[in-house]
mmCIF file of C-alpha atoms and ligand atoms in Angstrom:
data_model
loop_
_atom_site.group_PDB
_atom_site.id
_atom_site.type_symbol
_atom_site.label_atom_id
_atom_site.label_comp_id
_atom_site.label_asym_id
_atom_site.label_seq_id
_atom_site.Cartn_x
_atom_site.Cartn_y
_atom_site.Cartn_z
ATOM 1 C CA MET A 1 26.768 -32.121 -11.993
ATOM 2 C CA ALA A 2 24.364 -30.244 -14.266
ATOM 3 C CA GLU A 3 22.065 -29.747 -11.258
ATOM 4 C CA ASP A 4 24.885 -28.130 -9.271
ATOM 5 C CA GLU A 5 25.625 -25.770 -12.136
ATOM 6 C CA ASP A 6 21.967 -24.730 -12.330
ATOM 7 C CA GLU A 7 21.611 -23.945 -8.652
ATOM 8 C CA LEU A 8 21.448 -20.232 -8.086
ATOM 9 C CA ILE A 9 22.931 -18.892 -4.856
ATOM 10 C CA LEU A 10 21.241 -15.545 -4.277
ATOM 11 C CA ALA A 11 23.878 -14.426 -1.804
ATOM 12 C CA ASP A 12 26.560 -14.801 -4.499
ATOM 13 C CA LEU A 13 24.864 -12.335 -6.842
ATOM 14 C CA PRO A 14 25.953 -8.696 -6.897
ATOM 15 C CA ASP A 15 23.172 -6.166 -6.225
ATOM 16 C CA GLU A 16 22.624 -5.389 -9.913
ATOM 17 C CA GLU A 17 21.881 -9.074 -10.601
ATOM 18 C CA LEU A 18 20.145 -9.863 -7.333
ATOM 19 C CA VAL A 19 17.434 -7.204 -7.745
ATOM 20 C CA PRO A 20 16.280 -8.395 -11.213
ATOM 21 C CA GLN A 21 16.452 -11.961 -9.883
ATOM 22 C CA MET A 22 14.138 -10.906 -7.048
ATOM 23 C CA HIS A 23 11.746 -9.428 -9.615
ATOM 24 C CA ASP A 24 11.758 -12.830 -11.366
ATOM 25 C CA ASP A 25 11.241 -14.677 -8.071
ATOM 26 C CA LEU A 26 8.355 -12.367 -7.167
ATOM 27 C CA TYR A 27 6.874 -12.940 -10.617
ATOM 28 C CA ASP A 28 7.146 -16.691 -10.038
ATOM 29 C CA GLY A 29 5.618 -16.387 -6.565
ATOM 30 C CA LEU A 30 8.722 -17.804 -4.868
ATOM 31 C CA ARG A 31 8.047 -16.614 -1.339
ATOM 32 C CA ASP A 32 11.175 -18.039 0.359
ATOM 33 C CA GLU A 33 13.495 -16.667 -2.332
ATOM 34 C CA VAL A 34 11.919 -13.214 -2.104
ATOM 35 C CA VAL A 35 12.330 -13.226 1.677
ATOM 36 C CA GLU A 36 15.938 -14.368 1.290
ATOM 37 C CA GLY A 37 16.600 -11.591 -1.219
ATOM 38 C CA VAL A 38 15.208 -8.995 1.182
ATOM 39 C CA GLU A 39 17.414 -10.364 3.969
ATOM 40 C CA ILE A 40 20.503 -10.237 1.755
ATOM 41 C CA LEU A 41 19.896 -6.628 0.659
ATOM 42 C CA LEU A 42 19.291 -5.538 4.258
ATOM 43 C CA ALA A 43 22.477 -7.309 5.358
ATOM 44 C CA ARG A 44 24.315 -5.419 2.603
ATOM 45 C CA GLY A 45 23.202 -2.158 4.185
ATOM 46 C CA TRP A 46 20.287 -1.235 1.912
ATOM 47 C CA GLU A 47 17.736 1.069 3.538
ATOM 48 C CA PRO A 48 14.406 -0.758 4.090
ATOM 49 C CA TYR A 49 12.590 1.825 1.944
ATOM 50 C CA ARG A 50 14.978 1.217 -0.938
ATOM 51 C CA VAL A 51 14.464 -2.557 -0.704
ATOM 52 C CA LEU A 52 10.712 -1.964 -0.694
ATOM 53 C CA THR A 53 10.608 0.285 -3.723
ATOM 54 C CA GLU A 54 13.412 -1.101 -5.920
ATOM 55 C CA ALA A 55 13.107 -4.822 -5.200
ATOM 56 C CA LEU A 56 9.452 -5.396 -4.244
ATOM 57 C CA VAL A 57 7.240 -2.627 -5.669
ATOM 58 C CA ALA A 58 9.173 -2.573 -8.955
ATOM 59 C CA GLY A 59 8.738 -6.364 -9.221
ATOM 60 C CA MET A 60 5.014 -6.089 -8.555
ATOM 61 C CA THR A 61 4.727 -3.508 -11.335
ATOM 62 C CA ILE A 62 5.967 -6.106 -13.821
ATOM 63 C CA VAL A 63 3.409 -8.589 -12.466
ATOM 64 C CA GLY A 64 0.697 -5.929 -12.868
ATOM 65 C CA LYS A 65 1.571 -5.316 -16.512
ATOM 66 C CA ASP A 66 1.488 -8.998 -17.417
ATOM 67 C CA PHE A 67 -1.779 -9.462 -15.492
ATOM 68 C CA ARG A 68 -3.291 -6.628 -17.518
ATOM 69 C CA ASP A 69 -2.031 -8.127 -20.759
ATOM 70 C CA GLY A 70 -3.458 -11.567 -19.989
ATOM 71 C CA ILE A 71 -0.044 -13.218 -19.604
ATOM 72 C CA LEU A 72 -0.557 -13.891 -15.885
ATOM 73 C CA PHE A 73 -3.816 -14.984 -14.251
ATOM 74 C CA VAL A 74 -5.335 -14.643 -10.781
ATOM 75 C CA PRO A 75 -3.697 -17.738 -9.193
ATOM 76 C CA GLU A 76 -0.221 -16.642 -10.314
ATOM 77 C CA VAL A 77 -0.829 -13.070 -9.211
ATOM 78 C CA LEU A 78 -2.004 -14.321 -5.822
ATOM 79 C CA LEU A 79 1.241 -16.240 -5.403
ATOM 80 C CA ALA A 80 3.213 -13.134 -6.360
ATOM 81 C CA ALA A 81 1.138 -11.075 -3.917
ATOM 82 C CA ASN A 82 1.866 -13.554 -1.133
ATOM 83 C CA ALA A 83 5.570 -13.438 -1.871
ATOM 84 C CA MET A 84 5.397 -9.637 -1.844
ATOM 85 C CA LYS A 85 3.579 -9.671 1.496
ATOM 86 C CA ALA A 86 6.191 -11.993 3.002
ATOM 87 C CA GLY A 87 8.948 -9.603 1.921
ATOM 88 C CA MET A 88 6.985 -6.637 3.252
ATOM 89 C CA GLY A 89 6.518 -8.445 6.571
ATOM 90 C CA LEU A 90 10.252 -8.386 7.080
ATOM 91 C CA LEU A 91 10.480 -4.683 6.296
ATOM 92 C CA LYS A 92 7.477 -3.570 8.345
ATOM 93 C CA PRO A 93 9.157 -3.465 11.780
ATOM 94 C CA LEU A 94 12.193 -1.746 10.278
ATOM 95 C CA LEU A 95 10.124 0.957 8.599
ATOM 96 C CA ALA A 96 8.180 1.494 11.812
ATOM 97 C CA GLU A 97 11.370 1.690 13.875
ATOM 98 C CA THR A 98 12.086 5.354 13.367
ATOM 99 C CA GLY A 99 11.154 6.300 16.918
ATOM 100 C CA ALA A 100 9.408 9.345 15.485
ATOM 101 C CA PRO A 101 7.028 11.148 17.860
ATOM 102 C CA LYS A 102 3.328 10.344 17.315
ATOM 103 C CA MET A 103 2.098 12.502 14.453
ATOM 104 C CA GLY A 104 -1.586 11.615 14.519
ATOM 105 C CA LYS A 105 -3.952 8.739 13.956
ATOM 106 C CA MET A 106 -5.360 7.241 10.761
ATOM 107 C CA VAL A 107 -8.111 4.722 10.123
ATOM 108 C CA ILE A 108 -7.670 3.045 6.731
ATOM 109 C CA GLY A 109 -9.426 0.346 4.732
ATOM 110 C CA THR A 110 -9.927 -0.962 1.217
ATOM 111 C CA VAL A 111 -13.461 -0.161 0.103
ATOM 112 C CA LYS A 112 -16.398 -2.535 -0.206
ATOM 113 C CA GLY A 113 -16.176 -5.005 -3.074
ATOM 114 C CA ASP A 114 -12.402 -4.712 -3.302
ATOM 115 C CA ILE A 115 -9.921 -7.208 -1.882
ATOM 116 C CA HIS A 116 -6.664 -5.586 -3.039
ATOM 117 C CA ASP A 117 -4.640 -4.774 0.061
ATOM 118 C CA ILE A 118 -0.965 -4.624 -0.849
ATOM 119 C CA GLY A 119 -0.989 -0.889 -1.569
ATOM 120 C CA LYS A 120 -3.083 -0.162 1.524
ATOM 121 C CA ASN A 121 -0.712 -2.234 3.660
ATOM 122 C CA LEU A 122 2.220 -0.338 2.233
ATOM 123 C CA VAL A 123 0.566 2.977 3.071
ATOM 124 C CA SER A 124 -0.097 1.718 6.617
ATOM 125 C CA MET A 125 3.517 0.642 7.017
ATOM 126 C CA MET A 126 4.903 3.922 5.765
ATOM 127 C CA MET A 127 2.506 5.943 7.896
ATOM 128 C CA GLU A 128 3.510 3.959 10.980
ATOM 129 C CA GLY A 129 7.142 4.494 10.056
ATOM 130 C CA ALA A 130 6.478 8.232 9.926
ATOM 131 C CA GLY A 131 5.017 8.182 13.442
ATOM 132 C CA PHE A 132 1.292 7.808 12.783
ATOM 133 C CA GLU A 133 -0.885 5.385 14.698
ATOM 134 C CA VAL A 134 -2.766 3.306 12.126
ATOM 135 C CA VAL A 135 -5.979 1.340 12.583
ATOM 136 C CA ASP A 136 -6.333 -0.964 9.590
ATOM 137 C CA LEU A 137 -9.882 -2.092 8.827
ATOM 138 C CA GLY A 138 -8.702 -4.541 6.162
ATOM 139 C CA ILE A 139 -10.456 -5.177 2.863
ATOM 140 C CA ASN A 140 -14.054 -5.007 1.631
ATOM 141 C CA THR A 141 -14.886 -2.231 4.101
ATOM 142 C CA ASP A 142 -18.459 -0.962 4.008
ATOM 143 C CA VAL A 143 -19.643 2.457 5.066
ATOM 144 C CA ASP A 144 -20.889 1.253 8.455
ATOM 145 C CA ARG A 145 -17.477 -0.157 9.334
ATOM 146 C CA TYR A 146 -15.722 3.040 8.297
ATOM 147 C CA LEU A 147 -18.116 5.213 10.281
ATOM 148 C CA GLY A 148 -18.084 2.901 13.293
ATOM 149 C CA ALA A 149 -14.290 3.069 13.371
ATOM 150 C CA LEU A 150 -14.335 6.860 13.105
ATOM 151 C CA GLU A 151 -16.571 6.968 16.141
ATOM 152 C CA THR A 152 -14.629 4.498 18.268
ATOM 153 C CA GLU A 153 -11.101 5.393 17.187
ATOM 154 C CA GLN A 154 -11.483 9.170 16.777
ATOM 155 C CA PRO A 155 -8.658 9.407 14.219
ATOM 156 C CA ASP A 156 -7.401 12.576 12.535
ATOM 157 C CA ILE A 157 -7.427 10.931 9.121
ATOM 158 C CA LEU A 158 -9.660 8.565 7.190
ATOM 159 C CA GLY A 159 -7.788 6.733 4.416
ATOM 160 C CA MET A 160 -9.526 4.757 1.707
ATOM 161 C CA SER A 161 -7.997 2.521 -0.940
ATOM 162 C CA ALA A 162 -9.565 1.184 -4.164
ATOM 163 C CA LEU A 163 -7.875 -0.676 -7.004
ATOM 164 C CA LEU A 164 -10.833 -1.285 -9.267
ATOM 165 C CA THR A 165 -12.710 1.186 -11.431
ATOM 166 C CA THR A 166 -15.858 -0.560 -10.238
ATOM 167 C CA THR A 167 -15.125 -0.002 -6.536
ATOM 168 C CA MET A 168 -13.646 3.500 -6.537
ATOM 169 C CA PRO A 169 -17.098 5.181 -6.648
ATOM 170 C CA TYR A 170 -17.794 3.623 -3.229
ATOM 171 C CA MET A 171 -15.483 6.226 -1.714
ATOM 172 C CA LYS A 172 -18.060 8.875 -2.588
ATOM 173 C CA ILE A 173 -20.750 6.898 -0.758
ATOM 174 C CA VAL A 174 -18.622 6.974 2.387
ATOM 175 C CA ILE A 175 -17.853 10.695 2.077
ATOM 176 C CA ASP A 176 -21.484 11.566 1.276
ATOM 177 C CA THR A 177 -22.674 9.567 4.285
ATOM 178 C CA MET A 178 -20.187 11.413 6.486
ATOM 179 C CA ALA A 179 -21.564 14.707 5.144
ATOM 180 C CA GLU A 180 -25.185 13.599 5.770
ATOM 181 C CA ARG A 181 -24.290 12.843 9.376
ATOM 182 C CA GLY A 182 -22.547 16.209 9.767
ATOM 183 C CA ILE A 183 -19.092 14.704 10.469
ATOM 184 C CA ARG A 184 -17.352 15.183 7.108
ATOM 185 C CA ASP A 185 -15.283 18.150 8.247
ATOM 186 C CA ASP A 186 -14.188 16.463 11.464
ATOM 187 C CA TYR A 187 -11.706 14.321 9.523
ATOM 188 C CA ILE A 188 -9.018 14.637 6.897
ATOM 189 C CA VAL A 189 -10.048 12.272 4.093
ATOM 190 C CA LEU A 190 -7.228 10.884 1.941
ATOM 191 C CA VAL A 191 -7.825 8.475 -0.921
ATOM 192 C CA GLY A 192 -5.529 6.381 -3.085
ATOM 193 C CA GLY A 193 -5.290 3.466 -5.483
ATOM 194 C CA ALA A 194 -4.004 2.892 -8.989
ATOM 195 C CA PRO A 195 -7.137 3.883 -10.968
ATOM 196 C CA LEU A 196 -7.709 7.159 -9.072
ATOM 197 C CA ASN A 197 -6.383 10.599 -9.874
ATOM 198 C CA GLU A 198 -6.489 14.090 -8.419
ATOM 199 C CA GLU A 199 -9.581 15.048 -10.365
ATOM 200 C CA PHE A 200 -11.468 12.045 -9.016
ATOM 201 C CA GLY A 201 -10.354 12.868 -5.473
ATOM 202 C CA ARG A 202 -11.689 16.405 -5.850
ATOM 203 C CA ALA A 203 -14.924 15.249 -7.492
ATOM 204 C CA ILE A 204 -15.851 12.912 -4.630
ATOM 205 C CA GLY A 205 -15.036 15.501 -1.965
ATOM 206 C CA ALA A 206 -11.848 13.977 -0.537
ATOM 207 C CA ASP A 207 -9.222 16.317 0.909
ATOM 208 C CA ALA A 208 -6.519 14.801 -1.256
ATOM 209 C CA TYR A 209 -5.626 11.999 -3.630
ATOM 210 C CA CYS A 210 -2.305 10.307 -2.811
ATOM 211 C CA ARG A 211 -0.403 8.811 -5.738
ATOM 212 C CA ASP A 212 1.693 6.491 -3.583
ATOM 213 C CA ALA A 213 2.609 5.683 0.000
ATOM 214 C CA ALA A 214 5.334 8.334 0.203
ATOM 215 C CA VAL A 215 2.898 10.990 -1.033
ATOM 216 C CA ALA A 216 0.323 9.731 1.489
ATOM 217 C CA VAL A 217 2.809 10.336 4.319
ATOM 218 C CA GLU A 218 3.768 13.812 3.090
ATOM 219 C CA THR A 219 0.127 14.776 2.510
ATOM 220 C CA ALA A 220 -0.925 13.493 5.928
ATOM 221 C CA LYS A 221 1.885 15.438 7.609
ATOM 222 C CA ALA A 222 0.943 18.631 5.766
ATOM 223 C CA PHE A 223 -2.736 18.331 6.717
ATOM 224 C CA ILE A 224 -1.916 17.558 10.350
ATOM 225 C CA ALA A 225 0.404 20.592 10.511
ATOM 226 C CA ARG A 226 -2.370 22.756 9.045
ATOM 227 C CA LYS A 227 -4.853 21.358 11.586
ATOM 228 C CA HIS A 228 -2.503 22.183 14.471
ATOM 229 C CA ASN A 229 -1.915 25.707 13.137
ATOM 230 C CA GLN A 230 -5.668 26.275 12.877
ATOM 231 C CA ALA A 231 -6.094 25.045 16.449
ATOM 232 C CA VAL A 232 -3.414 27.513 17.636
ATOM 233 C CA VAL A 233 -5.031 30.437 15.766
ATOM 234 C CA ALA A 234 -8.533 29.536 17.050
HETATM 235 CO CO1 B1M B 1 -6.262 -7.275 -9.265
HETATM 236 N N1 B1M B 1 -6.615 -5.921 -10.636
HETATM 237 N N2 B1M B 1 -8.012 -8.078 -9.631
HETATM 238 N N3 B1M B 1 -5.669 -8.672 -8.091
HETATM 239 N N4 B1M B 1 -4.529 -6.541 -9.397
HETATM 240 C C1 B1M B 1 -5.628 -4.858 -10.776
HETATM 241 C C2 B1M B 1 -5.963 -3.680 -9.874
HETATM 242 C C3 B1M B 1 -5.757 -4.505 -12.320
HETATM 243 C C4 B1M B 1 -5.358 -3.062 -12.664
HETATM 244 C C5 B1M B 1 -4.960 -5.540 -13.141
HETATM 245 C C6 B1M B 1 -4.974 -5.241 -14.614
HETATM 246 O O1 B1M B 1 -5.910 -5.532 -15.285
HETATM 247 N N5 B1M B 1 -3.912 -4.658 -15.076
HETATM 248 C C7 B1M B 1 -7.279 -4.804 -12.577
HETATM 249 C C8 B1M B 1 -8.241 -3.641 -12.363
HETATM 250 C C9 B1M B 1 -8.775 -3.082 -13.666
HETATM 251 C C10 B1M B 1 -9.710 -1.968 -13.434
HETATM 252 O O2 B1M B 1 -10.496 -1.928 -12.534
HETATM 253 N N6 B1M B 1 -9.633 -1.033 -14.329
HETATM 254 C C11 B1M B 1 -7.524 -5.945 -11.597
HETATM 255 C C12 B1M B 1 -8.593 -6.864 -11.697
HETATM 256 C C13 B1M B 1 -9.464 -6.744 -12.925
HETATM 257 C C14 B1M B 1 -8.848 -7.833 -10.716
HETATM 258 C C15 B1M B 1 -9.989 -8.854 -10.664
HETATM 259 C C16 B1M B 1 -11.364 -8.324 -11.086
HETATM 260 C C17 B1M B 1 -9.537 -10.034 -11.541
HETATM 261 C C18 B1M B 1 -10.538 -11.135 -11.712
HETATM 262 O O3 B1M B 1 -10.992 -11.720 -10.766
HETATM 263 N N7 B1M B 1 -10.872 -11.359 -12.946
HETATM 264 C C19 B1M B 1 -9.978 -9.305 -9.193
HETATM 265 C C20 B1M B 1 -10.855 -8.397 -8.319
HETATM 266 C C21 B1M B 1 -11.016 -8.921 -6.911
HETATM 267 C C22 B1M B 1 -11.727 -7.890 -6.020
HETATM 268 O O4 B1M B 1 -11.064 -7.011 -5.473
HETATM 269 N N8 B1M B 1 -13.016 -7.996 -5.882
HETATM 270 C C23 B1M B 1 -8.534 -9.097 -8.859
HETATM 271 C C24 B1M B 1 -7.833 -9.875 -7.935
HETATM 272 C C25 B1M B 1 -6.496 -9.698 -7.635
HETATM 273 C C26 B1M B 1 -5.705 -10.649 -6.742
HETATM 274 C C27 B1M B 1 -6.517 -11.228 -5.575
HETATM 275 C C28 B1M B 1 -5.198 -11.786 -7.599
HETATM 276 C C29 B1M B 1 -4.480 -9.758 -6.339
HETATM 277 C C30 B1M B 1 -4.681 -8.978 -5.022
HETATM 278 C C31 B1M B 1 -3.941 -9.577 -3.863
HETATM 279 C C32 B1M B 1 -3.914 -8.621 -2.696
HETATM 280 O O5 B1M B 1 -3.935 -7.416 -2.816
HETATM 281 N N9 B1M B 1 -3.852 -9.236 -1.545
HETATM 282 C C33 B1M B 1 -4.465 -8.738 -7.467
HETATM 283 C C34 B1M B 1 -3.348 -7.916 -7.776
HETATM 284 C C35 B1M B 1 -2.079 -8.190 -6.993
HETATM 285 C C36 B1M B 1 -3.399 -6.895 -8.746
HETATM 286 C C37 B1M B 1 -2.255 -6.037 -9.319
HETATM 287 C C38 B1M B 1 -1.454 -6.952 -10.254
HETATM 288 C C39 B1M B 1 -1.271 -5.429 -8.360
HETATM 289 C C40 B1M B 1 -1.909 -4.527 -7.299
HETATM 290 C C41 B1M B 1 -0.827 -4.184 -6.314
HETATM 291 O O6 B1M B 1 -0.739 -4.810 -5.270
HETATM 292 N N10 B1M B 1 0.061 -3.239 -6.699
HETATM 293 C C42 B1M B 1 -3.059 -4.882 -10.066
HETATM 294 C C43 B1M B 1 -2.324 -4.333 -11.269
HETATM 295 C C44 B1M B 1 -1.685 -3.000 -10.958
HETATM 296 O O7 B1M B 1 -2.101 -2.242 -10.113
HETATM 297 N N11 B1M B 1 -0.676 -2.708 -11.709
HETATM 298 C C45 B1M B 1 -4.400 -5.470 -10.216
HETATM 299 C C46 B1M B 1 1.212 -2.864 -5.900
HETATM 300 C C47 B1M B 1 0.808 -1.788 -4.901
HETATM 301 C C48 B1M B 1 2.041 -1.396 -4.109
HETATM 302 O O8 B1M B 1 0.352 -0.663 -5.623
HETATM 303 O O9 B1M B 1 -2.041 -1.047 -4.942
HETATM 304 O O10 B1M B 1 -1.450 0.783 -6.602
HETATM 305 P P1 B1M B 1 -1.093 -0.007 -5.421
HETATM 306 O O11 B1M B 1 -0.884 0.977 -4.176
HETATM 307 C C49 B1M B 1 -0.083 2.147 -4.251
HETATM 308 C C50 B1M B 1 -0.855 3.398 -4.686
HETATM 309 O O12 B1M B 1 -1.951 3.138 -5.507
HETATM 310 C C51 B1M B 1 -1.173 4.094 -3.411
HETATM 311 O O13 B1M B 1 -0.058 3.786 -2.606
HETATM 312 C C52 B1M B 1 0.309 2.415 -2.807
HETATM 313 C C53 B1M B 1 1.754 2.240 -2.477
HETATM 314 O O14 B1M B 1 2.604 3.108 -3.149
HETATM 315 N N12 B1M B 1 -2.368 3.726 -2.633
HETATM 316 C C54 B1M B 1 -2.853 4.562 -1.662
HETATM 317 C C55 B1M B 1 -3.135 2.646 -2.642
HETATM 318 N N13 B1M B 1 -4.089 2.712 -1.731
HETATM 319 C C56 B1M B 1 -3.946 3.889 -1.087
HETATM 320 C C57 B1M B 1 -4.678 4.445 -0.045
HETATM 321 C C58 B1M B 1 -4.304 5.712 0.415
HETATM 322 C C59 B1M B 1 -3.205 6.369 -0.154
HETATM 323 C C60 B1M B 1 -2.478 5.832 -1.210
HETATM 324 O O15 B1M B 1 -5.026 6.217 1.442
HETATM 325 C C61 B1M B 1 -4.606 7.319 2.069
#
């Protein structure tokens, strides 16, 4: 009897209770519940982007704060990250389904020494949704892998992600190496990650720092438009 009373049926919750419940489930690393919550919100007509930002990213922000404050530890955060990824997996095809014409191509990776990939994956998803072709190099990407991919993929944009203050300087190594090889100006270089800011982006010689995935898409579109205009003028 008591057990029945305790059982929580996610589908019975109104949106304003379901979303905080999803934040709790993400916090607790409950993958299946997070996936179910995403399915319910989509079935209720929520836009995939709204589910992503209000249910998943907002939940991960709470996890981030408690990780910083020593309330959560790596194993718990990994579980939360896996639950987040499972929810994102469901949204990915929907965000990519816009049928937008191809805008350009981006190679992206998390820099050497850094294994955080949720933000990078989100950027990739949103870029694909906006019509960009994305080649994802994954995590822990060293300068040779970045440069090799630039050569083989010939993208318009190089994207780099770093979540640690100790790994963000690696972006400058990549950009400096591009400059040494005379290819820096062949690509639009966009950087992002929680510890970065605009000043850092400028200081390392990137074209722009992108605060979040939506800004990354808008910035990429603006740079591609500028590139096309220059090509027309030239
Ligand atoms: Co890590 N971790 N972590 N962690 N982790 C942070 C980053 C930290 C801030 C937590 C904290 O203390 N509050 C802290 C860094 C402190 C610092 O450097 N100043 C930290 C630490 C210390 C560590 C370890 C060292 C912990 C340890 O082992 N003692 C370790 C490092 C491992 C390594 O990389 N070598 C570690 C490990 C981990 C996990 C493996 C447990 C896990 C990662 C799982 C995974 O990614 N697969 C993890 C997580 C999940 C986090 C937090 C909690 C969440 C990161 C995240 O996914 N955010 C994070 C705390 C935080 O950031 N609040 C933390 C959600 C994501 C959507 O946001 O990644 O910022 P974000 O991406 C945004 C924007 O930044 C931007 O757009 C994205 C979407 O809007 N963006 C880009 C990102 N990349 C971009 C690229 C672009 C454009 C925009 O290119 C064009």
